[in-house]
CSV table of C-alpha atoms in Angstrom, one decimal:
chain,number,residue,atom,x,y,z
A,1,MET,CA,-9.8,-9.1,-10.5
A,2,LYS,CA,-9.6,-5.5,-9.5
A,3,LYS,CA,-11.9,-2.9,-11.3
A,4,THR,CA,-10.2,-0.6,-13.6
A,5,THR,CA,-8.3,2.1,-12.1
A,6,LYS,CA,-10.3,5.3,-11.6
A,7,GLN,CA,-9.0,8.5,-13.1
A,8,ALA,CA,-5.6,9.1,-11.5
A,9,TRP,CA,-6.3,12.4,-9.6
A,10,MET,CA,-3.4,14.3,-8.1
A,11,ILE,CA,-3.2,13.1,-4.5
A,12,VAL,CA,-3.0,16.1,-2.4
A,13,SER,CA,-1.6,15.2,1.0
A,14,ALA,CA,-0.1,17.2,3.8
A,15,LEU,CA,3.2,15.6,2.9
A,16,THR,CA,3.0,17.0,-0.7
A,17,ILE,CA,2.8,20.5,0.6
A,18,GLY,CA,5.5,20.1,3.1
A,19,MET,CA,3.4,19.5,6.3
A,20,ALA,CA,4.0,15.9,7.4
A,21,VAL,CA,1.1,14.8,9.7
A,22,PHE,CA,2.1,11.4,10.9
A,23,THR,CA,-0.4,8.9,12.4
A,24,PRO,CA,0.4,5.6,13.8
A,25,HIS,CA,0.3,2.6,11.3
A,26,GLN,CA,-2.5,0.3,11.9
A,27,ALA,CA,-1.1,-3.2,11.3
A,28,ASP,CA,-3.4,-5.5,9.3
A,29,ALA,CA,-4.0,-8.3,11.8
A,30,THR,CA,-5.3,-10.7,9.1
A,31,THR,CA,-2.1,-10.5,7.0
A,32,ALA,CA,0.5,-10.4,9.9
A,33,LYS,CA,1.8,-13.9,10.5
A,34,PRO,CA,4.0,-15.0,13.4
A,35,THR,CA,7.4,-16.3,12.7
A,36,ASN,CA,8.6,-19.9,12.4
A,37,GLU,CA,8.2,-21.7,15.5
A,38,ILE,CA,11.8,-22.8,15.6
A,39,THR,CA,14.6,-22.4,18.2
A,40,VAL,CA,16.2,-18.9,17.6
A,41,LYS,CA,18.2,-16.9,20.0
A,42,ALA,CA,16.6,-13.7,21.3
A,43,GLU,CA,19.8,-11.9,19.8
A,44,GLN,CA,21.3,-13.3,16.6
A,45,GLN,CA,23.4,-12.5,13.7
A,46,VAL,CA,22.2,-13.4,10.2
A,47,LYS,CA,24.4,-13.3,7.1
A,48,GLY,CA,22.9,-13.6,3.6
A,49,THR,CA,21.8,-11.9,0.4
A,50,VAL,CA,19.3,-9.2,0.0
A,51,LYS,CA,16.2,-10.5,-1.9
A,52,SER,CA,14.0,-7.3,-1.7
A,53,ILE,CA,13.8,-3.8,-0.1
A,54,ASN,CA,10.7,-2.1,1.1
A,55,GLY,CA,11.5,1.3,2.6
A,56,ASP,CA,12.3,0.4,6.1
A,57,SER,CA,12.4,-3.4,5.8
A,58,VAL,CA,14.6,-5.9,4.0
A,59,THR,CA,14.1,-9.5,3.0
A,60,ILE,CA,17.1,-11.7,3.1
A,61,LYS,CA,17.9,-15.1,1.9
A,62,GLY,CA,20.2,-16.4,4.8
A,63,LYS,CA,23.3,-18.6,4.1
A,64,ASP,CA,21.6,-21.1,6.4
A,65,GLY,CA,18.9,-21.2,3.6
A,66,LYS,CA,16.2,-19.6,5.7
A,67,ASN,CA,14.2,-16.6,4.8
A,68,TYR,CA,14.4,-13.4,7.0
A,69,TYR,CA,12.4,-10.2,7.2
A,70,ILE,CA,14.7,-7.6,8.7
A,71,GLY,CA,13.1,-4.5,10.2
A,72,ILE,CA,15.5,-1.4,10.0
A,73,GLN,CA,12.9,1.0,11.5
A,74,LYS,CA,15.3,1.9,14.4
A,75,PHE,CA,17.7,3.5,12.0
A,76,SER,CA,17.2,7.1,10.8
A,77,ASN,CA,16.1,7.9,7.1
A,78,GLU,CA,19.5,9.3,6.6
A,79,GLN,CA,21.2,6.2,7.7
A,80,ILE,CA,18.9,4.0,5.6
A,81,ALA,CA,19.7,6.1,2.6
A,82,LYS,CA,23.5,5.8,3.2
A,83,MET,CA,23.1,2.0,3.3
A,84,ASN,CA,22.3,2.2,-0.4
A,85,LEU,CA,20.7,-1.1,-0.2
A,86,ALA,CA,20.3,-3.3,-3.4
A,87,GLU,CA,18.9,-6.6,-4.3
A,88,GLY,CA,21.8,-9.3,-4.6
A,89,GLN,CA,23.9,-7.3,-2.0
A,90,GLU,CA,25.7,-9.3,0.6
A,91,ILE,CA,24.6,-8.2,4.2
A,92,SER,CA,25.2,-9.0,7.8
A,93,VAL,CA,22.6,-8.1,10.5
A,94,GLU,CA,22.4,-8.4,14.2
A,95,GLY,CA,19.2,-8.0,16.0
A,96,SER,CA,16.4,-9.5,18.1
A,97,LEU,CA,13.7,-11.8,17.1
A,98,VAL,CA,10.1,-10.5,17.0
A,99,GLN,CA,6.9,-12.5,16.8
A,100,ASP,CA,4.7,-10.4,14.6
A,101,TYR,CA,5.2,-7.8,11.8
A,102,SER,CA,3.2,-5.1,13.9
A,103,ASP,CA,5.9,-5.4,16.6
A,104,PHE,CA,8.4,-3.6,14.5
A,105,TYR,CA,6.4,-0.4,14.9
A,106,THR,CA,7.3,0.8,18.3
A,107,PHE,CA,6.9,4.1,20.1
A,108,ASP,CA,10.5,4.9,19.4
A,109,VAL,CA,9.9,4.3,15.8
A,110,TYR,CA,6.8,6.5,15.8
A,111,LYS,CA,8.4,9.5,17.7
A,112,LYS,CA,11.4,9.6,15.1
A,113,ASP,CA,9.1,11.7,12.9
A,114,LEU,CA,7.6,14.0,15.5
A,115,PRO,CA,8.8,17.7,15.6
A,116,LYS,CA,11.7,18.2,18.0
A,117,GLU,CA,9.7,21.1,19.7
A,118,ILE,CA,7.2,18.7,21.1
A,119,LYS,CA,6.9,19.1,25.1
A,120,LYS,CA,7.7,16.2,27.4
A,121,GLU,CA,4.2,16.1,28.8
A,122,ASP,CA,2.7,15.7,25.3
A,123,LEU,CA,5.3,13.2,24.5
A,124,ALA,CA,4.2,11.2,27.7
A,125,LYS,CA,0.6,11.4,26.6
A,126,LEU,CA,1.4,10.2,23.1
A,127,GLU,CA,3.3,7.1,24.5
A,128,LYS,CA,0.4,6.2,26.7
A,129,LEU,CA,-2.0,6.5,23.8
A,130,PHE,CA,0.3,4.6,21.5
A,131,ASN,CA,0.6,1.7,24.0
A,132,GLN,CA,-3.3,1.6,24.2
A,133,MET,CA,-3.4,1.5,20.4
A,134,LYS,CA,-1.1,-1.3,20.1
A,135,LYS,CA,-3.0,-3.3,22.6
A,136,LEU,CA,-6.3,-2.7,20.8
A,137,GLU,CA,-4.7,-3.6,17.5
A,138,LYS,CA,-3.9,-7.1,19.0
A,139,GLU,CA,-7.5,-7.4,20.1
A,140,GLU,CA,-8.7,-6.4,16.5
A,141,LYS,CA,-10.7,-3.4,17.9
A,142,TYR,CA,-10.0,-1.2,14.9
A,143,GLU,CA,-12.8,1.4,15.6
A,144,GLU,CA,-11.2,2.2,19.0
A,145,VAL,CA,-7.8,2.3,17.3
A,146,ASP,CA,-9.1,5.0,14.9
A,147,LYS,CA,-10.4,7.0,17.8
A,148,ILE,CA,-7.0,6.9,19.6
A,149,ASN,CA,-5.3,7.9,16.2
A,150,LEU,CA,-7.5,11.0,16.2
A,151,GLU,CA,-6.6,11.8,19.7
A,152,MET,CA,-2.9,11.6,18.9
A,153,GLU,CA,-3.3,13.7,15.9
A,154,LYS,CA,-5.0,16.4,18.0
A,155,ILE,CA,-1.7,16.6,20.2
A,156,THR,CA,0.6,16.5,17.3
A,157,LYS,CA,-1.1,18.6,14.6
A,158,PRO,CA,-0.4,22.0,16.3
A,159,TYR,CA,3.3,21.2,16.3
A,160,PHE,CA,3.3,20.2,12.7
A,161,LEU,CA,1.4,23.3,11.7
A,162,ALA,CA,3.8,25.5,13.6
A,163,SER,CA,6.8,24.0,11.9
A,164,TRP,CA,5.1,23.8,8.4
A,165,VAL,CA,6.7,25.8,5.7
A,166,PRO,CA,4.4,25.4,2.6
A,167,VAL,CA,5.9,25.1,-0.8
A,168,SER,CA,5.3,28.0,-3.3
A,169,PHE,CA,2.2,27.8,-5.6
A,170,GLU,CA,4.5,27.2,-8.4
A,171,GLU,CA,6.2,24.3,-6.8
A,172,PHE,CA,2.9,22.8,-5.7
A,173,ILE,CA,1.4,23.1,-9.3
A,174,LYS,CA,4.5,21.7,-10.8
A,175,GLU,CA,4.0,18.5,-8.8
A,176,TYR,CA,1.0,17.6,-10.9
A,177,GLY,CA,3.2,17.1,-14.0
A,178,PHE,CA,1.3,19.2,-16.5
A,179,SER,CA,4.5,20.3,-18.2
A,180,GLU,CA,5.3,16.6,-19.1
A,181,LYS,CA,2.4,16.4,-21.5
A,182,ASN,CA,2.6,20.1,-22.6
A,183,ILE,CA,-0.6,21.0,-20.7
A,184,VAL,CA,-0.7,24.8,-20.3
A,185,ILE,CA,-2.9,26.5,-17.6
A,186,LYS,CA,-4.6,29.6,-18.8
A,187,GLU,CA,-3.3,32.6,-17.2
A,188,GLN,CA,-6.7,33.8,-15.8
A,189,ASP,CA,-7.0,30.2,-14.2
A,190,LYS,CA,-3.5,30.2,-12.9
A,191,LYS,CA,-4.1,33.6,-11.1
A,192,GLN,CA,-7.3,32.4,-9.6
A,193,LEU,CA,-5.6,29.1,-8.5
A,194,LYS,CA,-2.8,30.9,-6.9
A,195,ALA,CA,-5.2,33.2,-4.9
A,196,ILE,CA,-7.2,30.2,-3.7
A,197,TYR,CA,-4.0,28.2,-2.8
A,198,GLU,CA,-2.8,31.1,-0.6
A,199,GLN,CA,-6.1,31.3,1.1
A,200,TRP,CA,-6.2,27.7,1.6
A,201,ILE,CA,-2.7,27.8,3.3
A,202,LYS,CA,-4.0,30.6,5.7
A,203,LEU,CA,-7.0,28.5,6.6
A,204,GLU,CA,-4.9,25.2,7.1
A,205,LYS,CA,-2.3,27.2,9.3
A,206,SER,CA,-5.2,28.6,11.4
A,207,GLY,CA,-6.7,25.1,12.0
A,208,LYS,CA,-9.9,25.8,10.2
A,209,GLU,CA,-10.1,22.4,8.5
A,210,ASP,CA,-13.7,22.6,7.2
A,211,LYS,CA,-13.2,25.9,5.5
A,212,ALA,CA,-9.7,24.9,4.3
A,213,GLN,CA,-11.4,21.8,2.7
A,214,GLU,CA,-14.0,23.9,0.9
A,215,LYS,CA,-11.3,26.1,-0.4
A,216,PHE,CA,-9.3,23.2,-1.8
A,217,ASP,CA,-12.6,21.8,-3.4
A,218,GLU,CA,-12.8,25.2,-5.1
A,219,PHE,CA,-9.1,24.9,-6.3
A,220,GLN,CA,-9.8,21.3,-7.7
A,221,LYS,CA,-13.0,22.3,-9.5
A,222,ILE,CA,-10.8,24.9,-11.6
A,223,LEU,CA,-8.1,22.5,-12.1
A,224,GLN,CA,-10.4,19.5,-13.2
A,225,PRO,CA,-10.4,20.1,-16.9
A,226,TYR,CA,-6.5,20.2,-16.9
A,227,LEU,CA,-6.5,16.9,-14.8
A,228,ASP,CA,-9.0,15.4,-17.4
A,229,ALA,CA,-6.5,16.3,-20.2
A,230,LEU,CA,-3.5,14.9,-18.0
A,231,TYR,CA,-5.2,11.6,-17.3
A,232,PRO,CA,-7.8,10.9,-20.2
A,233,PRO,CA,-9.9,7.9,-19.4
A,234,VAL,CA,-8.8,4.5,-20.5
A,235,THR,CA,-10.9,3.1,-23.4
A,236,PHE,CA,-12.7,-0.2,-23.3
A,237,GLU,CA,-10.4,-1.5,-26.0
A,238,GLU,CA,-7.2,-0.5,-24.2
A,239,TYR,CA,-8.5,-1.9,-21.0
A,240,ILE,CA,-9.2,-5.4,-22.2
A,241,SER,CA,-6.0,-5.5,-24.5
A,242,ASP,CA,-3.9,-5.7,-21.3
A,243,MET,CA,-5.8,-8.7,-20.0
A,244,LYS,CA,-5.7,-12.4,-21.1
A,245,LEU,CA,-9.3,-12.7,-22.3
A,246,ASP,CA,-11.1,-14.8,-24.8
A,247,ILE,CA,-14.3,-12.8,-25.3
A,248,PRO,CA,-16.7,-13.7,-28.0
A,249,ALA,CA,-17.6,-10.9,-30.5
A,250,ASP,CA,-21.3,-11.0,-29.5
A,251,ALA,CA,-20.5,-10.4,-25.8
A,252,LEU,CA,-18.4,-7.2,-26.5
A,253,PRO,CA,-21.2,-4.6,-27.0
A,254,LYS,CA,-22.9,-5.3,-23.6
A,255,LEU,CA,-19.4,-5.3,-21.8
A,256,LYS,CA,-18.4,-2.0,-23.5
A,257,ALA,CA,-21.7,-0.4,-22.4
A,258,ILE,CA,-21.4,-1.3,-18.7
A,259,TYR,CA,-17.7,-0.3,-18.8
A,260,LYS,CA,-18.7,3.2,-20.0
A,261,ASP,CA,-21.6,3.4,-17.6
A,262,ALA,CA,-19.1,2.6,-14.7
A,263,GLN,CA,-16.6,5.2,-15.9
A,264,LYS,CA,-19.4,7.8,-16.0
A,265,ALA,CA,-20.4,6.8,-12.5
A,266,ASP,CA,-16.8,7.3,-11.4
A,267,LYS,CA,-16.8,10.8,-13.0
A,268,ASP,CA,-20.1,11.8,-11.4
A,269,LYS,CA,-18.7,10.5,-8.0
A,270,ASN,CA,-21.7,8.1,-7.7
A,271,ASP,CA,-19.9,5.7,-5.6
A,272,GLN,CA,-22.8,3.3,-4.9
A,273,LEU,CA,-23.6,3.1,-8.6
A,274,SER,CA,-19.9,2.8,-9.6
A,275,GLU,CA,-19.4,-0.2,-7.1
A,276,LYS,CA,-22.5,-1.9,-8.5
A,277,LEU,CA,-21.5,-1.4,-12.1
A,278,TRP,CA,-17.9,-2.6,-11.7
A,279,GLY,CA,-19.1,-5.6,-9.8
A,280,GLN,CA,-21.3,-6.5,-12.8
A,281,PHE,CA,-18.4,-6.0,-15.2
A,282,ASP,CA,-16.1,-8.2,-13.2
A,283,GLU,CA,-18.8,-10.9,-13.0
A,284,MET,CA,-19.4,-10.7,-16.8
A,285,ILE,CA,-15.7,-11.0,-17.8
A,286,LYS,CA,-14.8,-13.7,-15.3
A,287,PRO,CA,-15.8,-16.6,-17.6
A,288,TYR,CA,-13.5,-15.2,-20.4
A,289,MET,CA,-10.5,-14.9,-18.3
A,290,LYS,CA,-7.7,-17.3,-19.4
A,291,PRO,CA,-6.5,-19.2,-16.4
A,292,LEU,CA,-2.7,-19.4,-15.5
A,293,SER,CA,-0.9,-22.5,-16.7
A,294,PHE,CA,0.3,-24.8,-13.9
A,295,GLU,CA,3.9,-23.6,-14.7
A,296,ASP,CA,3.0,-20.0,-14.3
A,297,TYR,CA,1.1,-20.8,-11.2
A,298,VAL,CA,4.0,-22.5,-9.3
A,299,SER,CA,6.7,-20.1,-10.7
A,300,ASP,CA,5.6,-17.5,-8.2
A,301,PHE,CA,6.5,-19.8,-5.2
A,302,ASP,CA,9.8,-19.0,-3.6
A,303,PHE,CA,10.7,-22.6,-3.1
A,304,GLU,CA,11.4,-25.9,-4.9
A,305,ILE,CA,8.6,-28.4,-4.8
A,306,LYS,CA,9.6,-32.1,-4.9
A,307,ALA,CA,8.9,-33.9,-8.1
A,308,ASN,CA,6.2,-36.3,-6.7
A,309,ASP,CA,4.3,-33.3,-5.1
A,310,LYS,CA,4.6,-31.3,-8.2
A,311,LYS,CA,3.1,-34.1,-10.4
A,312,GLN,CA,0.2,-34.5,-8.0
A,313,LEU,CA,-0.3,-30.7,-7.8
A,314,LYS,CA,-0.4,-30.4,-11.5
A,315,LYS,CA,-3.1,-33.1,-11.7
A,316,LEU,CA,-5.3,-31.5,-9.1
A,317,TYR,CA,-4.7,-28.0,-10.4
A,318,GLU,CA,-5.9,-29.0,-13.9
A,319,GLU,CA,-8.9,-30.9,-12.6
A,320,ALA,CA,-9.8,-27.8,-10.3
A,321,LEU,CA,-9.7,-25.5,-13.3
A,322,ALA,CA,-11.9,-27.8,-15.4
A,323,LEU,CA,-14.5,-28.0,-12.6
A,324,ASP,CA,-14.4,-24.2,-12.1
A,325,LYS,CA,-15.1,-23.8,-15.9
A,326,LYS,CA,-18.2,-26.1,-15.5
A,327,GLY,CA,-19.4,-24.2,-12.4
A,328,ASP,CA,-19.1,-27.3,-10.2
A,329,TYR,CA,-17.6,-25.2,-7.4
A,330,ASP,CA,-18.4,-27.8,-4.6
A,331,LYS,CA,-16.0,-30.4,-6.3
A,332,SER,CA,-13.5,-27.8,-7.4
A,333,ASN,CA,-13.2,-26.5,-3.8
A,334,GLU,CA,-12.3,-30.0,-2.8
A,335,LYS,CA,-9.5,-30.0,-5.3
A,336,TRP,CA,-8.3,-26.6,-4.1
A,337,ALA,CA,-8.3,-27.8,-0.5
A,338,ALA,CA,-6.1,-30.8,-1.6
A,339,ILE,CA,-3.7,-28.5,-3.3
A,340,ASP,CA,-3.5,-26.3,0.0
A,341,LYS,CA,-2.8,-29.5,1.9
A,342,ILE,CA,0.2,-30.4,-0.2
A,343,LEU,CA,1.5,-26.7,-0.3
A,344,ASN,CA,1.0,-25.7,3.3
A,345,PRO,CA,4.1,-27.6,4.6
A,346,TYR,CA,6.1,-25.7,2.0
A,347,PHE,CA,4.9,-22.4,3.0
A,348,GLU,CA,5.4,-23.2,6.7
A,349,ALA,CA,9.0,-24.3,6.1
A,350,ASN,CA,9.7,-21.1,4.1
A,351,LYS,CA,8.0,-18.6,6.5
A,352,GLU,CA,10.0,-15.5,7.2
A,353,ILE,CA,11.8,-15.2,10.5
A,354,LEU,CA,11.4,-11.7,11.9
A,355,ILE,CA,14.3,-9.7,13.2
A,356,SER,CA,14.4,-6.0,14.3
A,357,ALA,CA,17.9,-5.0,13.3
A,358,SER,CA,20.3,-3.3,15.8
A,359,LYS,CA,23.4,-3.5,13.6
A,360,VAL,CA,23.8,-3.7,9.9
A,361,THR,CA,27.1,-4.4,8.1
A,362,ILE,CA,27.3,-3.8,4.2
A,363,LYS,CA,30.6,-3.9,2.3
A,364,GLY,CA,32.5,-3.7,5.6
A,365,LYS,CA,30.7,-0.6,6.8
A,366,VAL,CA,28.9,-0.9,10.1
A,367,TYR,CA,25.5,1.0,10.8
A,368,GLN,CA,24.0,1.2,14.3
A,369,PRO,CA,20.9,3.2,15.2
């Protein structure tokens, strides 16, 4: 279970203020899975129905019954917007098979978002670094990947700074959403915030990052009381009301005390204590969490399970839960392993086939990168 959401601070990013600093995406090697080991042409056409959309990718249920993950990263953001993708839509895709999710992120995709003013020699350096980064990702050398990301940022940042047109203070403060909760910033505070914001912009523009950060910390300190009003802390009662828990009355006071202490540690920015307390809280409520019914457990699977397998799975699932409740984890692990053994062939058969799209047809309209 994840710990309770910390206070939702306004995330101030370069993108928010109109300066897009792009760094290469680090693929998670532990989650990226290769495509089905089946015979598929290098270039192929897929027809089917859109199941889900996630920015620059689409999952499709093919007319052949297979699942496809379609990368549309080659297309411009404007083209993707014009496609007006929607779940349930009929779609036709032509493209090439790729072996891993990280393979969608090529240098051509990366450079789409670079400023047009970038010099050829800098572009050549970036391509060399990008290819090194991809190689290190495959080798799971993520510390070295981070170093290359920093090298690439050193090359690109001056270009982004040169083309950056910051939003006005009024637009910037509006993004926080104070007006939606009728929170009014005092005139004196607003005047001070505007002056700090303008100083911060100058420091960012001149590349003085440390001083810029100090200035923004000053900005945030003045704004903090308004953020506290915008995002009041979630009470213990509100938090547990959203969870399926069966907590006895005598356990509530201790849980509530740890919950409050953890919130205070968050507010004090005491990360070490916060992590420790939330860990204790999670462990304390774990025995009171109501397990999913077998029906709810299998309802998330995107495939039909044979009747005999389902019957066996239900028996194993209920036995595993009972053993977990008793704390007999050695025996329950054996049951979970038996469940995995039955389910793995289903997951294998329904694995997504990965395709990098070079042509998309929707409602008779054809899109090409």
